[in-house]
Each structure stands twice: as C-alpha cells, then as structure tokens.
PDB file of N, CA and C in Angstrom:
ATOM      1  N   UNK Y   1      24.864 -42.609  31.968  1.00 47.00           N
ATOM      2  CA  UNK Y   1      25.411 -43.943  32.200  1.00 47.00           C
ATOM      3  C   UNK Y   1      26.635 -43.865  33.106  1.00 47.00           C
ATOM      4  N   UNK Y   2      26.767 -44.828  33.980  1.00 54.00           N
ATOM      5  CA  UNK Y   2      27.953 -44.895  34.824  1.00 54.00           C
ATOM      6  C   UNK Y   2      29.113 -45.406  33.989  1.00 54.00           C
ATOM      7  N   UNK Y   3      30.344 -45.073  34.389  1.00 56.00           N
ATOM      8  CA  UNK Y   3      31.526 -45.450  33.617  1.00 56.00           C
ATOM      9  C   UNK Y   3      31.595 -46.958  33.396  1.00 56.00           C
ATOM     10  N   UNK Y   4      31.101 -47.761  34.368  1.00 69.00           N
ATOM     11  CA  UNK Y   4      31.126 -49.220  34.221  1.00 69.00           C
ATOM     12  C   UNK Y   4      30.262 -49.676  33.054  1.00 69.00           C
ATOM     13  N   UNK Y   5      29.198 -48.925  32.747  1.00 81.00           N
ATOM     14  CA  UNK Y   5      28.278 -49.297  31.675  1.00 81.00           C
ATOM     15  C   UNK Y   5      28.764 -48.808  30.315  1.00 81.00           C
ATOM     16  N   UNK Y   6      29.794 -47.991  30.292  1.00 89.00           N
ATOM     17  CA  UNK Y   6      30.307 -47.446  29.034  1.00 89.00           C
ATOM     18  C   UNK Y   6      31.279 -48.413  28.375  1.00 89.00           C
ATOM     19  N   UNK Y   7      31.348 -48.341  27.047  1.00 86.00           N
ATOM     20  CA  UNK Y   7      32.173 -49.260  26.275  1.00 86.00           C
ATOM     21  C   UNK Y   7      33.661 -49.047  26.433  1.00 86.00           C
ATOM     22  N   UNK Y   8      34.385 -50.156  26.474  1.00 88.00           N
ATOM     23  CA  UNK Y   8      35.839 -50.144  26.488  1.00 88.00           C
ATOM     24  C   UNK Y   8      36.321 -50.315  25.045  1.00 88.00           C
ATOM     25  N   UNK Y   9      37.628 -50.249  24.809  1.00 85.00           N
ATOM     26  CA  UNK Y   9      38.178 -50.399  23.463  1.00 85.00           C
ATOM     27  C   UNK Y   9      37.663 -51.695  22.824  1.00 85.00           C
ATOM     28  N   UNK Y  10      37.093 -51.561  21.617  1.00 88.00           N
ATOM     29  CA  UNK Y  10      36.608 -52.713  20.869  1.00 88.00           C
ATOM     30  C   UNK Y  10      35.156 -53.060  21.126  1.00 88.00           C
ATOM     31  N   UNK Y  11      34.563 -52.459  22.157  1.00 91.00           N
ATOM     32  CA  UNK Y  11      33.165 -52.752  22.463  1.00 91.00           C
ATOM     33  C   UNK Y  11      32.236 -51.890  21.612  1.00 91.00           C
ATOM     34  N   UNK Y  12      31.026 -52.368  21.392  1.00 91.00           N
ATOM     35  CA  UNK Y  12      30.052 -51.708  20.532  1.00 91.00           C
ATOM     36  C   UNK Y  12      29.635 -50.347  21.087  1.00 91.00           C
ATOM     37  N   UNK Y  13      29.425 -49.381  20.177  1.00 89.00           N
ATOM     38  CA  UNK Y  13      28.986 -48.045  20.563  1.00 89.00           C
ATOM     39  C   UNK Y  13      28.103 -47.458  19.468  1.00 89.00           C
ATOM     40  N   UNK Y  14      27.386 -46.396  19.824  1.00 88.00           N
ATOM     41  CA  UNK Y  14      26.588 -45.671  18.839  1.00 88.00           C
ATOM     42  C   UNK Y  14      27.170 -44.294  18.587  1.00 88.00           C
ATOM     43  N   UNK Y  15      27.808 -43.715  19.608  1.00 86.00           N
ATOM     44  CA  UNK Y  15      28.496 -42.429  19.495  1.00 86.00           C
ATOM     45  C   UNK Y  15      29.506 -42.313  20.648  1.00 86.00           C
ATOM     46  N   UNK Y  16      30.232 -41.203  20.704  1.00 83.00           N
ATOM     47  CA  UNK Y  16      31.290 -41.034  21.714  1.00 83.00           C
ATOM     48  C   UNK Y  16      30.775 -41.147  23.140  1.00 83.00           C
ATOM     49  N   UNK Y  17      29.514 -40.770  23.373  1.00 88.00           N
ATOM     50  CA  UNK Y  17      28.981 -40.800  24.739  1.00 88.00           C
ATOM     51  C   UNK Y  17      28.751 -42.225  25.243  1.00 88.00           C
ATOM     52  N   UNK Y  18      28.783 -43.223  24.352  1.00 89.00           N
ATOM     53  CA  UNK Y  18      28.598 -44.603  24.811  1.00 89.00           C
ATOM     54  C   UNK Y  18      29.935 -45.300  25.078  1.00 89.00           C
ATOM     55  N   UNK Y  19      31.043 -44.536  24.990  1.00 87.00           N
ATOM     56  CA  UNK Y  19      32.381 -45.076  25.280  1.00 87.00           C
ATOM     57  C   UNK Y  19      32.916 -44.478  26.585  1.00 87.00           C
ATOM     58  N   UNK Y  20      33.840 -45.200  27.215  1.00 87.00           N
ATOM     59  CA  UNK Y  20      34.479 -44.705  28.439  1.00 87.00           C
ATOM     60  C   UNK Y  20      35.231 -43.411  28.137  1.00 87.00           C
ATOM     61  N   UNK Y  21      35.471 -42.620  29.203  1.00 83.00           N
ATOM     62  CA  UNK Y  21      36.175 -41.355  29.058  1.00 83.00           C
ATOM     63  C   UNK Y  21      37.528 -41.566  28.386  1.00 83.00           C
ATOM     64  N   UNK Y  22      37.867 -40.694  27.448  1.00 80.00           N
ATOM     65  CA  UNK Y  22      39.136 -40.789  26.732  1.00 80.00           C
ATOM     66  C   UNK Y  22      39.052 -41.634  25.478  1.00 80.00           C
ATOM     67  N   UNK Y  23      37.906 -42.305  25.262  1.00 84.00           N
ATOM     68  CA  UNK Y  23      37.720 -43.104  24.054  1.00 84.00           C
ATOM     69  C   UNK Y  23      36.699 -42.416  23.152  1.00 84.00           C
ATOM     70  N   UNK Y  24      36.730 -42.770  21.878  1.00 83.00           N
ATOM     71  CA  UNK Y  24      35.788 -42.220  20.908  1.00 83.00           C
ATOM     72  C   UNK Y  24      35.177 -43.370  20.121  1.00 83.00           C
ATOM     73  N   UNK Y  25      33.964 -43.163  19.631  1.00 85.00           N
ATOM     74  CA  UNK Y  25      33.273 -44.194  18.863  1.00 85.00           C
ATOM     75  C   UNK Y  25      33.694 -44.102  17.400  1.00 85.00           C
ATOM     76  N   UNK Y  26      34.252 -45.194  16.869  1.00 82.00           N
ATOM     77  CA  UNK Y  26      34.582 -45.276  15.449  1.00 82.00           C
ATOM     78  C   UNK Y  26      33.258 -45.496  14.725  1.00 82.00           C
ATOM     79  N   UNK Y  27      32.788 -44.471  14.021  1.00 78.00           N
ATOM     80  CA  UNK Y  27      31.453 -44.529  13.419  1.00 78.00           C
ATOM     81  C   UNK Y  27      31.352 -45.504  12.255  1.00 78.00           C
ATOM     82  N   UNK Y  28      32.467 -45.927  11.698  1.00 81.00           N
ATOM     83  CA  UNK Y  28      32.422 -46.931  10.628  1.00 81.00           C
ATOM     84  C   UNK Y  28      32.320 -48.337  11.212  1.00 81.00           C
ATOM     85  N   UNK Y  29      33.120 -48.604  12.243  1.00 83.00           N
ATOM     86  CA  UNK Y  29      33.154 -49.932  12.856  1.00 83.00           C
ATOM     87  C   UNK Y  29      32.132 -50.074  13.991  1.00 83.00           C
ATOM     88  N   UNK Y  30      31.635 -48.906  14.499  1.00 88.00           N
ATOM     89  CA  UNK Y  30      30.728 -48.862  15.660  1.00 88.00           C
ATOM     90  C   UNK Y  30      31.320 -49.562  16.876  1.00 88.00           C
ATOM     91  N   UNK Y  31      32.628 -49.263  17.112  1.00 88.00           N
ATOM     92  CA  UNK Y  31      33.319 -49.762  18.289  1.00 88.00           C
ATOM     93  C   UNK Y  31      34.079 -48.613  18.942  1.00 88.00           C
ATOM     94  N   UNK Y  32      34.248 -48.689  20.264  1.00 87.00           N
ATOM     95  CA  UNK Y  32      35.020 -47.679  20.995  1.00 87.00           C
ATOM     96  C   UNK Y  32      36.504 -47.863  20.681  1.00 87.00           C
ATOM     97  N   UNK Y  33      37.187 -46.749  20.415  1.00 83.00           N
ATOM     98  CA  UNK Y  33      38.609 -46.777  20.081  1.00 83.00           C
ATOM     99  C   UNK Y  33      39.321 -45.630  20.780  1.00 83.00           C
ATOM    100  N   UNK Y  34      40.653 -45.790  20.944  1.00 78.00           N
ATOM    101  CA  UNK Y  34      41.469 -44.697  21.467  1.00 78.00           C
ATOM    102  C   UNK Y  34      41.668 -43.686  20.352  1.00 78.00           C
ATOM    103  N   UNK Y  35      41.462 -42.379  20.634  1.00 68.00           N
ATOM    104  CA  UNK Y  35      41.774 -41.377  19.617  1.00 68.00           C
ATOM    105  C   UNK Y  35      43.252 -41.478  19.240  1.00 68.00           C
ATOM    106  N   UNK Y  36      43.616 -41.082  18.035  1.00 56.00           N
ATOM    107  CA  UNK Y  36      45.008 -41.222  17.568  1.00 56.00           C
ATOM    108  C   UNK Y  36      46.059 -40.677  18.526  1.00 56.00           C
ATOM    109  N   UNK Y  37      45.792 -39.557  19.203  1.00 41.00           N
ATOM    110  CA  UNK Y  37      46.805 -38.968  20.082  1.00 41.00           C
ATOM    111  C   UNK Y  37      47.083 -39.837  21.294  1.00 41.00           C
ATOM    112  N   UNK Y  38      46.165 -40.721  21.650  1.00 43.00           N
ATOM    113  CA  UNK Y  38      46.365 -41.573  22.807  1.00 43.00           C
ATOM    114  C   UNK Y  38      47.048 -42.885  22.428  1.00 43.00           C
ATOM    115  N   UNK Y  39      47.269 -43.104  21.157  1.00 45.00           N
ATOM    116  CA  UNK Y  39      47.850 -44.341  20.647  1.00 45.00           C
ATOM    117  C   UNK Y  39      49.250 -44.060  20.115  1.00 45.00           C
ATOM    118  N   UNK Y  40      50.268 -44.513  20.764  1.00 39.00           N
ATOM    119  CA  UNK Y  40      51.646 -44.412  20.287  1.00 39.00           C
ATOM    120  C   UNK Y  40      52.033 -43.011  19.816  1.00 39.00           C
ATOM    121  N   UNK Y  41      51.489 -41.983  20.449  1.00 53.00           N
ATOM    122  CA  UNK Y  41      51.791 -40.592  20.081  1.00 53.00           C
ATOM    123  C   UNK Y  41      51.496 -40.274  18.620  1.00 53.00           C
ATOM    124  N   UNK Y  42      50.684 -41.088  17.945  1.00 68.00           N
ATOM    125  CA  UNK Y  42      50.307 -40.797  16.565  1.00 68.00           C
ATOM    126  C   UNK Y  42      49.207 -39.743  16.593  1.00 68.00           C
ATOM    127  N   UNK Y  43      49.413 -38.632  15.908  1.00 78.00           N
ATOM    128  CA  UNK Y  43      48.426 -37.561  15.894  1.00 78.00           C
ATOM    129  C   UNK Y  43      47.517 -37.704  14.685  1.00 78.00           C
ATOM    130  N   UNK Y  44      46.267 -37.288  14.851  1.00 79.00           N
ATOM    131  CA  UNK Y  44      45.249 -37.454  13.819  1.00 79.00           C
ATOM    132  C   UNK Y  44      45.457 -36.574  12.608  1.00 79.00           C
ATOM    133  N   UNK Y  45      45.126 -37.138  11.456  1.00 83.00           N
ATOM    134  CA  UNK Y  45      45.139 -36.419  10.194  1.00 83.00           C
ATOM    135  C   UNK Y  45      43.714 -35.950   9.913  1.00 83.00           C
ATOM    136  N   UNK Y  46      43.493 -35.198   8.853  1.00 83.00           N
ATOM    137  CA  UNK Y  46      42.166 -34.704   8.499  1.00 83.00           C
ATOM    138  C   UNK Y  46      41.167 -35.856   8.448  1.00 83.00           C
ATOM    139  N   UNK Y  47      40.054 -35.697   9.180  1.00 85.00           N
ATOM    140  CA  UNK Y  47      38.997 -36.697   9.185  1.00 85.00           C
ATOM    141  C   UNK Y  47      39.149 -37.768  10.241  1.00 85.00           C
ATOM    142  N   UNK Y  48      40.307 -37.820  10.916  1.00 85.00           N
ATOM    143  CA  UNK Y  48      40.515 -38.842  11.941  1.00 85.00           C
ATOM    144  C   UNK Y  48      39.960 -38.375  13.287  1.00 85.00           C
ATOM    145  N   UNK Y  49      39.622 -39.324  14.138  1.00 83.00           N
ATOM    146  CA  UNK Y  49      39.011 -39.048  15.437  1.00 83.00           C
ATOM    147  C   UNK Y  49      39.944 -38.255  16.350  1.00 83.00           C
ATOM    148  N   UNK Y  50      39.351 -37.299  17.106  1.00 81.00           N
ATOM    149  CA  UNK Y  50      40.125 -36.503  18.053  1.00 81.00           C
ATOM    150  C   UNK Y  50      39.252 -36.152  19.254  1.00 81.00           C
ATOM    151  N   UNK Y  51      39.916 -35.739  20.339  1.00 76.00           N
ATOM    152  CA  UNK Y  51      39.194 -35.270  21.519  1.00 76.00           C
ATOM    153  C   UNK Y  51      39.381 -33.768  21.686  1.00 76.00           C
ATOM    154  N   UNK Y  52      40.531 -33.233  21.232  1.00 77.00           N
ATOM    155  CA  UNK Y  52      40.795 -31.801  21.268  1.00 77.00           C
ATOM    156  C   UNK Y  52      41.915 -31.513  20.263  1.00 77.00           C
ATOM    157  N   UNK Y  53      42.315 -30.237  20.139  1.00 76.00           N
ATOM    158  CA  UNK Y  53      43.306 -29.855  19.141  1.00 76.00           C
ATOM    159  C   UNK Y  53      44.637 -30.592  19.302  1.00 76.00           C
ATOM    160  N   UNK Y  54      44.985 -30.984  20.546  1.00 76.00           N
ATOM    161  CA  UNK Y  54      46.260 -31.675  20.771  1.00 76.00           C
ATOM    162  C   UNK Y  54      46.244 -33.106  20.225  1.00 76.00           C
ATOM    163  N   UNK Y  55      45.054 -33.610  19.855  1.00 78.00           N
ATOM    164  CA  UNK Y  55      44.934 -34.954  19.285  1.00 78.00           C
ATOM    165  C   UNK Y  55      45.230 -34.950  17.781  1.00 78.00           C
ATOM    166  N   UNK Y  56      45.360 -33.759  17.194  1.00 80.00           N
ATOM    167  CA  UNK Y  56      45.530 -33.623  15.741  1.00 80.00           C
ATOM    168  C   UNK Y  56      46.958 -33.204  15.376  1.00 80.00           C
ATOM    169  N   UNK Y  57      47.343 -33.520  14.141  1.00 81.00           N
ATOM    170  CA  UNK Y  57      48.656 -33.113  13.648  1.00 81.00           C
ATOM    171  C   UNK Y  57      48.759 -31.590  13.642  1.00 81.00           C
ATOM    172  N   UNK Y  58      49.999 -31.084  13.661  1.00 78.00           N
ATOM    173  CA  UNK Y  58      50.240 -29.649  13.664  1.00 78.00           C
ATOM    174  C   UNK Y  58      49.542 -29.002  12.475  1.00 78.00           C
ATOM    175  N   UNK Y  59      48.894 -27.868  12.722  1.00 78.00           N
ATOM    176  CA  UNK Y  59      48.196 -27.151  11.663  1.00 78.00           C
ATOM    177  C   UNK Y  59      46.744 -27.562  11.508  1.00 78.00           C
ATOM    178  N   UNK Y  60      46.325 -28.608  12.249  1.00 81.00           N
ATOM    179  CA  UNK Y  60      44.930 -29.046  12.204  1.00 81.00           C
ATOM    180  C   UNK Y  60      44.271 -28.741  13.537  1.00 81.00           C
ATOM    181  N   UNK Y  61      42.950 -28.677  13.528  1.00 80.00           N
ATOM    182  CA  UNK Y  61      42.187 -28.420  14.751  1.00 80.00           C
ATOM    183  C   UNK Y  61      41.099 -29.474  14.879  1.00 80.00           C
ATOM    184  N   UNK Y  62      40.700 -29.757  16.111  1.00 81.00           N
ATOM    185  CA  UNK Y  62      39.659 -30.747  16.365  1.00 81.00           C
ATOM    186  C   UNK Y  62      38.285 -30.092  16.302  1.00 81.00           C
ATOM    187  N   UNK Y  63      37.436 -30.572  15.400  1.00 78.00           N
ATOM    188  CA  UNK Y  63      36.048 -30.129  15.333  1.00 78.00           C
ATOM    189  C   UNK Y  63      35.342 -30.822  16.489  1.00 78.00           C
ATOM    190  N   UNK Y  64      35.002 -30.057  17.535  1.00 73.00           N
ATOM    191  CA  UNK Y  64      34.474 -30.656  18.763  1.00 73.00           C
ATOM    192  C   UNK Y  64      33.063 -31.211  18.609  1.00 73.00           C
ATOM    193  N   UNK Y  65      32.354 -30.843  17.537  1.00 77.00           N
ATOM    194  CA  UNK Y  65      31.027 -31.418  17.298  1.00 77.00           C
ATOM    195  C   UNK Y  65      31.143 -32.761  16.590  1.00 77.00           C
ATOM    196  N   UNK Y  66      32.036 -32.827  15.605  1.00 79.00           N
ATOM    197  CA  UNK Y  66      32.212 -34.051  14.811  1.00 79.00           C
ATOM    198  C   UNK Y  66      33.278 -34.973  15.407  1.00 79.00           C
ATOM    199  N   UNK Y  67      34.108 -34.442  16.318  1.00 81.00           N
ATOM    200  CA  UNK Y  67      35.232 -35.185  16.915  1.00 81.00           C
ATOM    201  C   UNK Y  67      36.175 -35.726  15.844  1.00 81.00           C
ATOM    202  N   UNK Y  68      36.477 -34.857  14.841  1.00 83.00           N
ATOM    203  CA  UNK Y  68      37.437 -35.218  13.799  1.00 83.00           C
ATOM    204  C   UNK Y  68      38.404 -34.058  13.594  1.00 83.00           C
ATOM    205  N   UNK Y  69      39.637 -34.386  13.201  1.00 83.00           N
ATOM    206  CA  UNK Y  69      40.630 -33.359  12.904  1.00 83.00           C
ATOM    207  C   UNK Y  69      40.267 -32.699  11.571  1.00 83.00           C
ATOM    208  N   UNK Y  70      40.328 -31.370  11.543  1.00 82.00           N
ATOM    209  CA  UNK Y  70      39.974 -30.614  10.344  1.00 82.00           C
ATOM    210  C   UNK Y  70      40.986 -29.504  10.110  1.00 82.00           C
ATOM    211  N   UNK Y  71      41.045 -29.019   8.875  1.00 79.00           N
ATOM    212  CA  UNK Y  71      41.876 -27.875   8.543  1.00 79.00           C
ATOM    213  C   UNK Y  71      41.170 -26.621   9.041  1.00 79.00           C
ATOM    214  N   UNK Y  72      41.859 -25.784   9.837  1.00 71.00           N
ATOM    215  CA  UNK Y  72      41.215 -24.548  10.277  1.00 71.00           C
ATOM    216  C   UNK Y  72      40.796 -23.717   9.059  1.00 71.00           C
ATOM    217  N   UNK Y  73      39.762 -22.906   9.201  1.00 62.00           N
ATOM    218  CA  UNK Y  73      39.262 -22.114   8.075  1.00 62.00           C
ATOM    219  C   UNK Y  73      40.340 -21.288   7.379  1.00 62.00           C
ATOM    220  N   UNK Y  74      41.323 -20.791   8.141  1.00 44.00           N
ATOM    221  CA  UNK Y  74      42.352 -19.943   7.548  1.00 44.00           C
ATOM    222  C   UNK Y  74      43.204 -20.701   6.543  1.00 44.00           C
ATOM    223  N   UNK Y  75      43.238 -22.007   6.629  1.00 45.00           N
ATOM    224  CA  UNK Y  75      44.077 -22.779   5.723  1.00 45.00           C
ATOM    225  C   UNK Y  75      43.282 -23.306   4.527  1.00 45.00           C
ATOM    226  N   UNK Y  76      41.971 -23.069   4.496  1.00 48.00           N
ATOM    227  CA  UNK Y  76      41.129 -23.510   3.398  1.00 48.00           C
ATOM    228  C   UNK Y  76      40.803 -22.330   2.506  1.00 48.00           C
ATOM    229  N   UNK Y  77      41.186 -22.397   1.264  1.00 43.00           N
ATOM    230  CA  UNK Y  77      40.817 -21.399   0.258  1.00 43.00           C
ATOM    231  C   UNK Y  77      41.080 -19.962   0.700  1.00 43.00           C
ATOM    232  N   UNK Y  78      42.062 -19.743   1.526  1.00 54.00           N
ATOM    233  CA  UNK Y  78      42.427 -18.391   1.940  1.00 54.00           C
ATOM    234  C   UNK Y  78      41.428 -17.721   2.875  1.00 54.00           C
ATOM    235  N   UNK Y  79      40.445 -18.452   3.389  1.00 67.00           N
ATOM    236  CA  UNK Y  79      39.463 -17.864   4.303  1.00 67.00           C
ATOM    237  C   UNK Y  79      40.110 -17.654   5.663  1.00 67.00           C
ATOM    238  N   UNK Y  80      39.893 -16.496   6.252  1.00 77.00           N
ATOM    239  CA  UNK Y  80      40.463 -16.202   7.565  1.00 77.00           C
ATOM    240  C   UNK Y  80      39.415 -16.416   8.642  1.00 77.00           C
ATOM    241  N   UNK Y  81      39.888 -16.842   9.827  1.00 79.00           N
ATOM    242  CA  UNK Y  81      38.994 -17.202  10.916  1.00 79.00           C
ATOM    243  C   UNK Y  81      38.318 -16.022  11.589  1.00 79.00           C
ATOM    244  N   UNK Y  82      37.083 -16.237  12.015  1.00 83.00           N
ATOM    245  CA  UNK Y  82      36.320 -15.284  12.825  1.00 83.00           C
ATOM    246  C   UNK Y  82      36.543 -15.606  14.301  1.00 83.00           C
ATOM    247  N   UNK Y  83      35.986 -14.800  15.201  1.00 87.00           N
ATOM    248  CA  UNK Y  83      36.085 -15.031  16.642  1.00 87.00           C
ATOM    249  C   UNK Y  83      35.575 -16.436  16.962  1.00 87.00           C
ATOM    250  N   UNK Y  84      36.409 -17.209  17.679  1.00 87.00           N
ATOM    251  CA  UNK Y  84      36.035 -18.561  18.086  1.00 87.00           C
ATOM    252  C   UNK Y  84      36.471 -19.647  17.124  1.00 87.00           C
ATOM    253  N   UNK Y  85      36.879 -19.271  15.889  1.00 83.00           N
ATOM    254  CA  UNK Y  85      37.317 -20.272  14.915  1.00 83.00           C
ATOM    255  C   UNK Y  85      38.694 -20.813  15.293  1.00 83.00           C
ATOM    256  N   UNK Y  86      39.000 -22.068  14.931  1.00 81.00           N
ATOM    257  CA  UNK Y  86      40.337 -22.613  15.177  1.00 81.00           C
ATOM    258  C   UNK Y  86      41.384 -21.839  14.387  1.00 81.00           C
ATOM    259  N   UNK Y  87      42.590 -21.747  14.927  1.00 82.00           N
ATOM    260  CA  UNK Y  87      43.678 -21.057  14.233  1.00 82.00           C
ATOM    261  C   UNK Y  87      45.014 -21.676  14.633  1.00 82.00           C
ATOM    262  N   UNK Y  88      46.042 -21.377  13.845  1.00 79.00           N
ATOM    263  CA  UNK Y  88      47.390 -21.843  14.157  1.00 79.00           C
ATOM    264  C   UNK Y  88      48.317 -20.676  14.504  1.00 79.00           C
ATOM    265  N   UNK Y  89      47.996 -19.467  14.018  1.00 81.00           N
ATOM    266  CA  UNK Y  89      48.757 -18.268  14.335  1.00 81.00           C
ATOM    267  C   UNK Y  89      47.883 -17.053  14.039  1.00 81.00           C
ATOM    268  N   UNK Y  90      48.373 -15.844  14.378  1.00 83.00           N
ATOM    269  CA  UNK Y  90      47.578 -14.626  14.184  1.00 83.00           C
ATOM    270  C   UNK Y  90      47.174 -14.427  12.725  1.00 83.00           C
ATOM    271  N   UNK Y  91      48.007 -14.876  11.795  1.00 79.00           N
ATOM    272  CA  UNK Y  91      47.712 -14.717  10.367  1.00 79.00           C
ATOM    273  C   UNK Y  91      46.542 -15.594   9.920  1.00 79.00           C
ATOM    274  N   UNK Y  92      46.155 -16.570  10.742  1.00 78.00           N
ATOM    275  CA  UNK Y  92      45.018 -17.438  10.429  1.00 78.00           C
ATOM    276  C   UNK Y  92      43.692 -16.742  10.711  1.00 78.00           C
ATOM    277  N   UNK Y  93      43.758 -15.604  11.424  1.00 82.00           N
ATOM    278  CA  UNK Y  93      42.548 -14.902  11.859  1.00 82.00           C
ATOM    279  C   UNK Y  93      42.365 -13.615  11.053  1.00 82.00           C
ATOM    280  N   UNK Y  94      41.119 -13.152  10.993  1.00 82.00           N
ATOM    281  CA  UNK Y  94      40.818 -11.892  10.311  1.00 82.00           C
ATOM    282  C   UNK Y  94      41.535 -10.738  10.998  1.00 82.00           C
ATOM    283  N   UNK Y  95      41.690  -9.618  10.277  1.00 82.00           N
ATOM    284  CA  UNK Y  95      42.349  -8.426  10.807  1.00 82.00           C
ATOM    285  C   UNK Y  95      41.647  -7.984  12.091  1.00 82.00           C
ATOM    286  N   UNK Y  96      42.431  -7.646  13.124  1.00 84.00           N
ATOM    287  CA  UNK Y  96      41.879  -7.219  14.404  1.00 84.00           C
ATOM    288  C   UNK Y  96      41.684  -8.370  15.378  1.00 84.00           C
ATOM    289  N   UNK Y  97      41.929  -9.605  14.900  1.00 87.00           N
ATOM    290  CA  UNK Y  97      41.813 -10.775  15.763  1.00 87.00           C
ATOM    291  C   UNK Y  97      43.197 -11.383  15.955  1.00 87.00           C
ATOM    292  N   UNK Y  98      43.379 -12.080  17.070  1.00 89.00           N
ATOM    293  CA  UNK Y  98      44.648 -12.754  17.359  1.00 89.00           C
ATOM    294  C   UNK Y  98      44.352 -14.210  17.709  1.00 89.00           C
ATOM    295  N   UNK Y  99      45.323 -15.069  17.484  1.00 88.00           N
ATOM    296  CA  UNK Y  99      45.184 -16.492  17.792  1.00 88.00           C
ATOM    297  C   UNK Y  99      45.650 -16.735  19.227  1.00 88.00           C
ATOM    298  N   UNK Y 100      44.713 -17.058  20.115  1.00 87.00           N
ATOM    299  CA  UNK Y 100      45.013 -17.355  21.513  1.00 87.00           C
ATOM    300  C   UNK Y 100      44.417 -18.706  21.858  1.00 87.00           C
ATOM    301  N   UNK Y 101      45.242 -19.609  22.390  1.00 85.00           N
ATOM    302  CA  UNK Y 101      44.783 -20.951  22.751  1.00 85.00           C
ATOM    303  C   UNK Y 101      44.100 -21.637  21.574  1.00 85.00           C
ATOM    304  N   UNK Y 102      44.693 -21.507  20.374  1.00 83.00           N
ATOM    305  CA  UNK Y 102      44.211 -22.151  19.148  1.00 83.00           C
ATOM    306  C   UNK Y 102      42.836 -21.669  18.701  1.00 83.00           C
ATOM    307  N   UNK Y 103      42.399 -20.494  19.138  1.00 86.00           N
ATOM    308  CA  UNK Y 103      41.111 -19.921  18.715  1.00 86.00           C
ATOM    309  C   UNK Y 103      41.318 -18.438  18.412  1.00 86.00           C
ATOM    310  N   UNK Y 104      40.634 -17.927  17.374  1.00 88.00           N
ATOM    311  CA  UNK Y 104      40.694 -16.498  17.044  1.00 88.00           C
ATOM    312  C   UNK Y 104      39.905 -15.717  18.089  1.00 88.00           C
ATOM    313  N   UNK Y 105      40.523 -14.632  18.603  1.00 90.00           N
ATOM    314  CA  UNK Y 105      39.878 -13.783  19.605  1.00 90.00           C
ATOM    315  C   UNK Y 105      40.082 -12.328  19.232  1.00 90.00           C
ATOM    316  N   UNK Y 106      39.204 -11.461  19.734  1.00 89.00           N
ATOM    317  CA  UNK Y 106      39.295 -10.024  19.510  1.00 89.00           C
ATOM    318  C   UNK Y 106      40.576  -9.520  20.170  1.00 89.00           C
ATOM    319  N   UNK Y 107      41.422  -8.852  19.391  1.00 79.00           N
ATOM    320  CA  UNK Y 107      42.720  -8.387  19.888  1.00 79.00           C
ATOM    321  C   UNK Y 107      42.720  -6.895  20.158  1.00 79.00           C
ATOM    322  N   UNK Y 108      41.576  -6.211  19.957  1.00 72.00           N
ATOM    323  CA  UNK Y 108      41.550  -4.769  20.164  1.00 72.00           C
ATOM    324  C   UNK Y 108      41.495  -4.453  21.659  1.00 72.00           C
ATOM    325  N   UNK Y 109      42.113  -3.328  22.056  1.00 68.00           N
ATOM    326  CA  UNK Y 109      42.089  -2.956  23.483  1.00 68.00           C
ATOM    327  C   UNK Y 109      40.665  -2.615  23.909  1.00 68.00           C
ATOM    328  N   UNK Y 110      40.350  -2.790  25.188  1.00 63.00           N
ATOM    329  CA  UNK Y 110      39.008  -2.438  25.680  1.00 63.00           C
ATOM    330  C   UNK Y 110      38.714  -0.975  25.399  1.00 63.00           C
ATOM    331  N   UNK Y 111      37.463  -0.614  25.119  1.00 61.00           N
ATOM    332  CA  UNK Y 111      37.105   0.774  24.819  1.00 61.00           C
ATOM    333  C   UNK Y 111      37.344   1.646  26.053  1.00 61.00           C
ATOM    334  N   UNK Y 112      37.656   2.912  25.797  1.00 59.00           N
ATOM    335  CA  UNK Y 112      37.880   3.838  26.889  1.00 59.00           C
ATOM    336  C   UNK Y 112      39.355   3.988  27.237  1.00 59.00           C
ATOM    337  N   UNK Y 113      40.221   3.315  26.512  1.00 53.00           N
ATOM    338  CA  UNK Y 113      41.661   3.422  26.785  1.00 53.00           C
ATOM    339  C   UNK Y 113      42.331   4.276  25.755  1.00 53.00           C
TER     340      UNK Y 113
END
C-alpha cells in the first residue's frame, strides 16, 4: 500500500502494516495510534505498543514481533539471555555473552588468537 492509503492517527486498522510509518495499530480499538515514545516523551510500560527498544521504559525491550514493551528474559525469573535476546547490561546475558546494542552477543575472541 502507498503511504496515502495507510491509516492516520484514529483511522481504522487491522495491524501495524495498515498504519502510516511511525504509527502502530491499537489492537483493542483497531485504530492507528502513535507509539508511547512518540507521544509527549512518555515511554511504554510492559504490554504497551512500541516500535523499538527506545519506545519502552528503561529496563524493558520492544518485542519486534508483537510490537509491545516486554521485560527482557534476564529480568524474568532469573533467566539469562541467549544470543540475540534483549538485554540491559552484560549481567542480563549468559556467561560468555555481552550486551551490545540492547542484544546479547558472543563476547569470546575469534578463534586462532
């Protein structure tokens, strides 16, 4: 769909792809809305709509499939993040992994060194 055919704030939608860029579909109201981070600098709480990790309150990460702010695995029941999982610091990731750009990554040096 061209941007002109996409929903503006308050217009009907079925999912995020039916809204203009930067907007998300409120699945309860079925209307396009601004994600919390784009509205008065209010950041999303758990379960609230987001576009990326910067749309969520500190310590939360944006689930890019569900487009909602969630607690990273490391903060739930003591589970530590695997490669690619959201994180807030190195302690949020399993041993041998580091938190880079809000995601757990392999921190071991390349083999052969």
